[in-house]
Coordinates of N, CA and C in Angstrom, one line a residue:
X21 N 11.1 12.3 -16.0 CA 12.2 12.0 -14.6 C 11.3 12.7 -13.8
X22 N 11.5 12.0 -12.6 CA 10.7 12.5 -10.7 C 11.7 13.4 -10.4
X23 N 11.2 14.5 -10.2 CA 11.3 15.4 -8.9 C 12.3 14.6 -7.5
X24 N 13.4 15.5 -7.7 CA 14.5 15.0 -6.4 C 14.0 15.4 -5.4
X25 N 13.7 14.4 -4.5 CA 13.1 14.6 -3.4 C 14.5 14.6 -1.9
X26 N 14.3 14.7 -0.7 CA 14.8 15.3 0.0 C 15.0 13.7 1.0
X27 N 16.4 13.5 0.6 CA 16.1 11.3 1.6 C 16.4 12.0 2.8
X28 N 16.4 11.4 3.9 CA 17.3 11.3 5.3 C 18.5 11.0 5.2
X29 N 18.9 11.0 5.5 CA 21.0 10.5 5.8 C 21.0 9.8 7.5
X30 N 22.0 9.4 7.4 CA 22.6 8.5 5.9 C 22.1 8.0 5.5
X31 N 22.1 8.2 4.0 CA 21.5 7.2 3.0 C 22.0 6.1 2.0
X32 N 21.2 5.2 1.4 CA 22.2 4.7 0.6 C 21.6 4.3 -0.7
X33 N 22.5 5.5 -2.0 CA 21.2 5.1 -2.9 C 22.0 4.2 -4.3
X34 N 21.1 3.3 -4.3 CA 21.6 1.9 -5.2 C 21.7 1.9 -6.8
X35 N 22.1 2.4 -7.7 CA 22.0 2.4 -9.1 C 21.3 0.5 -9.4
X36 N 20.2 0.7 -8.9 CA 19.7 -1.2 -8.7 C 19.6 -2.0 -10.5
X37 N 19.5 -1.4 -11.8 CA 19.4 -2.4 -12.4 C 19.8 -3.1 -12.4
X38 N 21.2 -3.3 -12.6 CA 22.8 -4.4 -12.5 C 23.4 -4.8 -11.1
X39 N 22.7 -4.7 -10.1 CA 23.0 -4.5 -8.7 C 23.4 -5.8 -8.6
X40 N 23.6 -6.5 -8.0 CA 24.1 -8.0 -7.6 C 23.7 -8.0 -5.7
X41 N 24.1 -7.0 -5.3 CA 24.3 -6.8 -4.0 C 23.4 -5.9 -3.3
X42 N 22.3 -6.4 -3.6 CA 20.6 -5.6 -3.0 C 19.9 -6.1 -1.6
X43 N 20.3 -7.8 -1.9 CA 20.3 -8.2 -0.4 C 21.2 -7.8 0.8
X44 N 22.2 -7.5 0.3 CA 23.2 -7.2 1.2 C 23.2 -5.8 1.6
X45 N 22.7 -5.0 0.6 CA 22.7 -3.4 0.7 C 21.4 -3.7 2.1
X46 N 19.8 -4.3 2.2 CA 19.3 -4.2 3.0 C 19.5 -4.7 4.1
X47 N 20.8 -5.8 4.2 CA 20.8 -6.2 5.8 C 21.5 -5.1 6.0
X48 N 22.9 -4.7 5.4 CA 23.9 -3.5 6.1 C 23.2 -2.6 6.6
X49 N 22.2 -2.1 5.8 CA 21.1 -0.6 6.3 C 20.5 -0.7 7.4
X50 N 19.8 -1.9 7.7 CA 19.1 -2.5 8.8 C 20.0 -2.6 10.0
X51 N 21.0 -3.3 10.0 CA 21.9 -2.7 10.8 C 22.6 -1.4 11.4
X52 N 22.3 -0.5 10.4 CA 22.9 0.9 10.8 C 21.6 1.4 10.9
X53 N 20.6 1.2 10.9 CA 19.6 2.1 10.1 C 19.7 2.8 9.3
X54 N 20.2 3.2 8.0 CA 20.1 3.8 7.3 C 19.3 3.7 6.0
X55 N 18.5 4.6 5.3 CA 18.0 4.9 4.3 C 18.5 4.1 3.1
X56 N 17.6 3.3 2.6 CA 17.5 2.9 1.3 C 16.6 3.4 0.1
X57 N 17.3 3.8 -0.8 CA 16.8 4.0 -1.8 C 17.0 3.0 -3.4
X58 N 16.0 2.7 -3.4 CA 16.7 1.7 -5.2 C 16.0 2.3 -6.0
X59 N 17.3 2.8 -7.3 CA 16.6 4.0 -8.5 C 16.9 2.7 -9.6
X60 N 16.1 2.9 -10.0 CA 16.2 2.0 -11.3 C 14.7 2.2 -12.4
X61 N 14.8 2.0 -13.7 CA 14.1 2.5 -14.8 C 12.6 1.4 -14.7
X62 N 12.8 0.5 -13.8 CA 11.5 -0.8 -13.6 C 11.5 -0.9 -12.5
X63 N 10.5 -1.3 -12.2 CA 10.1 -1.5 -10.4 C 10.5 -2.9 -10.1
X64 N 11.2 -2.9 -9.2 CA 12.1 -4.1 -8.1 C 11.6 -4.2 -6.8
X65 N 10.9 -5.3 -6.6 CA 10.8 -5.8 -5.1 C 11.8 -5.4 -4.6
X66 N 11.3 -4.6 -3.4 CA 11.6 -4.0 -2.0 C 11.6 -4.6 -0.6
X67 N 12.2 -4.6 -0.1 CA 11.8 -5.0 1.5 C 10.6 -4.0 1.9
X68 N 9.6 -4.7 2.7 CA 8.1 -3.9 3.4 C 9.4 -3.3 4.2
X69 N 10.2 -2.1 4.3 CA 10.5 -1.4 5.7 C 10.7 0.1 5.4
X70 N 10.2 0.9 5.9 CA 9.9 2.2 6.3 C 11.3 2.8 5.9
X71 N 12.4 2.3 6.3 CA 13.4 3.1 5.3 C 13.9 2.5 4.0
X72 N 13.6 1.6 3.5 CA 13.2 1.3 2.0 C 12.8 1.6 0.8
X73 N 13.1 2.4 0.3 CA 12.0 3.0 -0.7 C 12.5 2.8 -2.5
X74 N 11.5 2.1 -3.1 CA 11.4 2.2 -4.8 C 11.5 3.3 -5.4
X75 N 12.3 3.9 -6.0 CA 12.3 5.0 -6.9 C 11.9 4.4 -8.1
X76 N 10.9 4.5 -8.7 CA 11.3 4.2 -10.5 C 11.3 5.1 -11.2
X77 N 12.5 5.7 -12.3 CA 12.4 7.0 -12.9 C 11.9 6.3 -14.3
X78 N 11.9 7.5 -15.2 CA 11.1 7.3 -16.7 C 12.4 6.3 -17.1
X79 N 12.3 5.8 -18.7 CA 12.9 5.3 -19.1 C 13.7 5.9 -19.9
X80 N 14.1 6.9 -19.7 CA 14.9 8.0 -20.5 C 16.5 7.8 -20.5
X81 N 17.2 8.0 -21.3 CA 18.4 7.4 -21.0 C 19.5 8.2 -20.1
X82 N 19.4 7.8 -18.9 CA 20.5 8.2 -18.1 C 19.5 8.6 -16.7
X83 N 18.6 8.3 -17.1 CA 16.9 9.1 -16.0 C 17.6 8.3 -14.5
X84 N 17.7 7.2 -13.9 CA 18.2 6.6 -12.8 C 19.2 7.4 -12.7
X85 N 20.0 7.3 -13.4 CA 21.8 8.2 -13.0 C 21.5 9.7 -12.8
X86 N 20.7 10.3 -13.5 CA 20.4 11.7 -13.1 C 19.3 12.0 -11.7
X87 N 18.8 10.8 -11.4 CA 18.1 11.3 -10.1 C 19.0 10.6 -8.9
X88 N 20.2 9.8 -9.3 CA 21.1 9.3 -8.2 C 22.0 10.5 -8.2
X89 N 22.7 11.4 -8.8 CA 23.5 12.5 -8.8 C 22.7 13.3 -8.5
X90 N 21.6 13.4 -8.5 CA 20.8 14.8 -8.0 C 20.8 14.9 -6.1
X91 N 20.8 13.6 -6.0 CA 20.3 13.2 -4.5 C 21.5 12.8 -4.1
X92 N 22.5 13.0 -4.4 CA 23.8 12.6 -4.0 C 24.3 13.4 -3.2
X93 N 25.1 13.3 -2.2 CA 25.6 14.9 -1.2 C 26.5 13.5 -0.4
X94 N 27.0 14.6 0.6 CA 27.5 14.1 1.6 C 26.5 13.3 2.9
X95 N 27.1 12.3 3.1 CA 26.2 11.5 4.3 C 25.8 10.6 3.4
X96 N 25.9 10.2 2.3 CA 25.2 9.9 1.2 C 26.3 8.5 0.6
X97 N 25.9 7.2 0.6 CA 26.7 6.3 0.1 C 26.3 5.8 -1.1
X98 N 26.6 5.5 -2.5 CA 25.7 5.4 -3.7 C 26.6 3.8 -3.8
X99 N 26.0 3.1 -4.4 CA 26.5 1.9 -4.9 C 25.8 1.6 -6.5
X100 N 27.2 2.2 -7.3 CA 27.2 1.1 -8.5 C 28.5 1.1 -9.5
X101 N 28.3 0.5 -10.3 CA 29.5 0.1 -11.3 C 29.6 1.2 -12.5
X102 N 29.2 2.1 -12.6 CA 29.0 3.5 -13.6 C 30.4 4.4 -13.2
X103 N 31.1 4.2 -14.4 CA 32.2 5.0 -13.4 C 32.0 6.4 -13.6
X104 N 31.0 6.6 -14.7 CA 30.5 8.4 -15.2 C 29.7 8.9 -14.0
X105 N 28.6 7.7 -13.3 CA 28.1 8.1 -12.4 C 28.8 8.2 -11.0
X106 N 29.7 7.6 -11.1 CA 30.5 7.8 -9.6 C 30.8 8.9 -9.2
X107 N 31.9 9.5 -11.2 CA 32.9 10.8 -10.9 C 31.4 12.1 -10.6
X108 N 30.0 11.7 -10.9 CA 28.9 12.5 -10.6 C 28.5 13.2 -9.5
X109 N 28.6 11.7 -8.5 CA 28.4 11.5 -7.2 C 29.4 11.9 -6.5
X110 N 30.9 11.8 -6.7 CA 32.2 12.2 -5.9 C 31.9 13.5 -5.7
X111 N 31.7 14.4 -7.1 CA 31.7 15.7 -7.2 C 31.0 16.3 -6.0
X112 N 29.6 15.4 -5.7 CA 28.0 15.9 -5.0 C 28.6 15.5 -3.7
X113 N 29.5 14.9 -3.3 CA 30.3 15.1 -1.7 C 29.8 13.3 -1.3
X114 N 29.3 12.6 -1.9 CA 29.3 11.6 -2.1 C 30.3 10.3 -1.7
X115 N 29.9 9.4 -0.8 CA 30.5 8.1 -1.3 C 30.4 7.4 -2.1
X116 N 31.4 6.6 -2.9 CA 30.7 5.4 -3.9 C 31.8 4.2 -3.7
X117 N 31.0 3.3 -3.7 CA 31.6 1.8 -3.7 C 30.8 1.0 -4.8
X118 N 31.4 0.4 -5.7 CA 31.5 -0.5 -6.4 C 30.5 -1.9 -5.6
X119 N 30.2 -2.7 -6.2 CA 29.5 -3.7 -6.1 C 30.1 -5.2 -5.4
X120 N 31.7 -5.1 -5.7 CA 32.9 -5.6 -5.3 C 33.3 -5.2 -4.3
X121 N 32.7 -3.8 -3.7 CA 33.3 -3.3 -2.6 C 34.4 -2.8 -2.2
X122 N 35.4 -2.3 -3.9 CA 36.0 -1.1 -4.1 C 35.3 0.2 -4.0
X123 N 36.1 1.0 -3.9 CA 35.6 2.2 -4.0 C 36.1 2.9 -4.9
X124 N 35.3 4.0 -5.6 CA 35.6 5.0 -6.0 C 36.1 6.4 -5.4
X125 N 37.1 6.6 -5.4 CA 37.0 8.1 -4.8 C 38.4 9.2 -5.5
X126 N 38.3 10.2 -5.1 CA 38.8 11.1 -6.2 C 40.4 10.8 -6.3
X127 N 41.4 10.2 -5.7 CA 42.9 9.8 -6.1 C 42.1 8.6 -7.4
X128 N 41.0 7.8 -7.5 CA 41.3 6.7 -8.5 C 39.8 7.3 -9.3
X129 N 39.3 8.5 -9.0 CA 38.1 8.1 -10.8 C 39.2 9.1 -12.1
X130 N 40.0 9.2 -11.4 CA 40.5 9.3 -12.9 C 40.9 8.7 -14.1
X131 N 41.9 8.3 -13.3 CA 41.8 6.9 -14.2 C 41.3 5.7 -14.4
X132 N 39.9 5.3 -13.6 CA 39.3 5.1 -13.8 C 38.4 5.1 -15.3
X133 N 38.2 6.6 -15.7 CA 37.6 7.1 -16.5 C 38.5 7.0 -17.9
X134 N 40.2 7.3 -17.7 CA 40.4 6.8 -19.0 C 40.8 5.3 -18.9
X135 N 40.6 4.3 -18.2 CA 40.3 3.4 -19.1 C 39.0 2.8 -19.1
X136 N 38.1 3.5 -18.8 CA 36.9 3.0 -19.4 C 36.9 3.6 -21.1
X137 N 37.4 4.7 -21.2 CA 37.5 5.3 -22.8 C 38.4 4.5 -23.2
X138 N 39.9 4.1 -23.1 CA 40.6 3.4 -23.9 C 40.0 1.5 -24.2
X139 N 39.4 1.1 -23.0 CA 38.5 -0.2 -23.8 C 37.1 0.2 -24.1
X140 N 36.7 1.5 -24.2 CA 35.7 2.0 -25.2 C 36.1 1.8 -26.6
X141 N 37.3 1.9 -26.4 CA 37.7 2.1 -28.0 C 38.1 1.0 -28.5
X142 N 38.8 0.0 -28.0 CA 39.5 -0.8 -28.1 C 38.3 -2.5 -28.1
X143 N 37.1 -2.1 -27.7 CA 36.1 -2.3 -27.9 C 35.6 -2.3 -29.3
X144 N 35.6 -1.0 -30.0 CA 34.9 -0.3 -31.1 C 35.7 -1.0 -31.9
X145 N 36.5 -1.3 -31.9 CA 37.7 -1.7 -33.3 C 37.8 -3.1 -33.1
X146 N 36.8 -3.8 -32.0 CA 37.2 -5.5 -32.2 C 35.9 -6.1 -33.0
X147 N 35.4 -5.3 -33.7 CA 33.9 -5.9 -34.2 C 33.4 -7.0 -33.4
X148 N 32.4 -6.1 -32.0 CA 31.8 -7.3 -31.2 C 32.8 -8.2 -30.1
X149 N 33.7 -8.3 -30.4 CA 34.3 -8.9 -29.7 C 34.8 -8.4 -28.2
X150 N 34.8 -8.7 -27.0 CA 35.0 -8.3 -25.6 C 34.8 -9.3 -25.0
X151 N 35.2 -8.9 -23.6 CA 35.2 -9.4 -22.3 C 33.9 -9.4 -21.7
X152 N 34.4 -8.2 -20.5 CA 33.5 -7.7 -19.7 C 34.3 -8.2 -18.2
X153 N 33.8 -7.7 -17.2 CA 33.8 -7.9 -15.7 C 34.3 -9.3 -15.3
X154 N 35.5 -10.1 -14.8 CA 34.9 -11.4 -14.1 C 34.3 -11.5 -13.5
X155 N 33.5 -12.4 -13.3 CA 32.3 -12.9 -12.8 C 32.4 -13.0 -11.2
X156 N 31.2 -12.3 -10.5 CA 30.8 -12.0 -9.4 C 30.6 -13.4 -8.4
X157 N 32.1 -12.6 -7.3 CA 32.1 -14.1 -6.8 C 31.7 -14.1 -5.3
X158 N 32.1 -15.0 -4.7 CA 31.8 -15.3 -2.9 C 32.7 -14.1 -2.3
X159 N 34.1 -13.7 -3.2 CA 35.0 -12.8 -2.4 C 34.2 -11.5 -2.2
X160 N 33.8 -11.6 -3.7 CA 33.7 -9.7 -4.2 C 32.0 -9.4 -3.3
X161 N 31.3 -10.8 -2.8 CA 30.4 -9.9 -1.9 C 30.5 -9.7 -0.6
X162 N 31.1 -11.2 -0.4 CA 31.8 -10.6 1.3 C 32.9 -8.7 1.3
X163 N 33.5 -8.9 0.6 CA 34.2 -7.9 0.4 C 33.4 -6.4 0.5
X164 N 32.0 -6.5 -0.6 CA 31.0 -5.6 -0.4 C 30.5 -5.5 1.0
X165 N 30.3 -6.6 1.6 CA 29.5 -6.3 2.9 C 30.7 -5.7 3.7
X166 N 31.6 -5.9 4.1 CA 33.0 -5.2 5.0 C 32.6 -3.9 4.3
X167 N 33.0 -3.5 3.2 CA 33.6 -1.8 3.0 C 32.2 -1.4 3.2
X168 N 30.9 -1.8 3.2 CA 29.3 -1.0 3.2 C 29.6 -0.7 4.7
X169 N 29.7 -1.7 5.7 CA 29.8 -1.9 6.9 C 30.7 -0.5 7.5
X170 N 32.4 -1.1 7.0 CA 32.8 0.1 7.3 C 32.7 1.8 6.8
X171 N 31.6 1.7 6.1 CA 31.7 3.2 5.0 C 30.1 3.8 6.1
X172 N 29.7 3.0 6.6 CA 28.2 3.4 7.4 C 28.8 3.5 8.8
X173 N 29.8 2.7 9.3 CA 29.9 2.9 10.8 C 31.0 4.4 11.1
X174 N 31.6 4.5 9.7 CA 32.7 6.0 9.3 C 31.7 6.9 9.9
X175 N 30.7 6.8 9.3 CA 29.4 8.0 9.3 C 28.2 8.4 10.3
X176 N 28.6 7.5 11.4 CA 28.5 7.1 12.3 C 26.9 8.2 12.6

């Protein structure tokens, strides 16, 4: 794993492997002059911009999550759908948004973790039968754009 680095704030840390809103993040970040770190186990194309940096970590289990959690803090927005990573980042003082624009916060993270555990148990008993989240749509994308903009305005 790479050494954590000091990130200029406000910053957006992106759990990039399954993130469907990277282009939207770049647009909103540019408007607010926020710095973006796109964190993954393999290289992703990122815009040529001094405020946008790609962070490629080892392919070790949770290496990207560890980097994000270690670099999260106040005036940091973390974009992830990973509930356990969200909990770690909230404890570090970061704001956390899901890809659909819904936020994780101190009031919601406990029930999200409990629901995750219940669903994991149910899936384990179903012998491979499962569902997953509903398809990502235009409404989710729009809600995300509005939420990220609102968070960055609030960070001023």
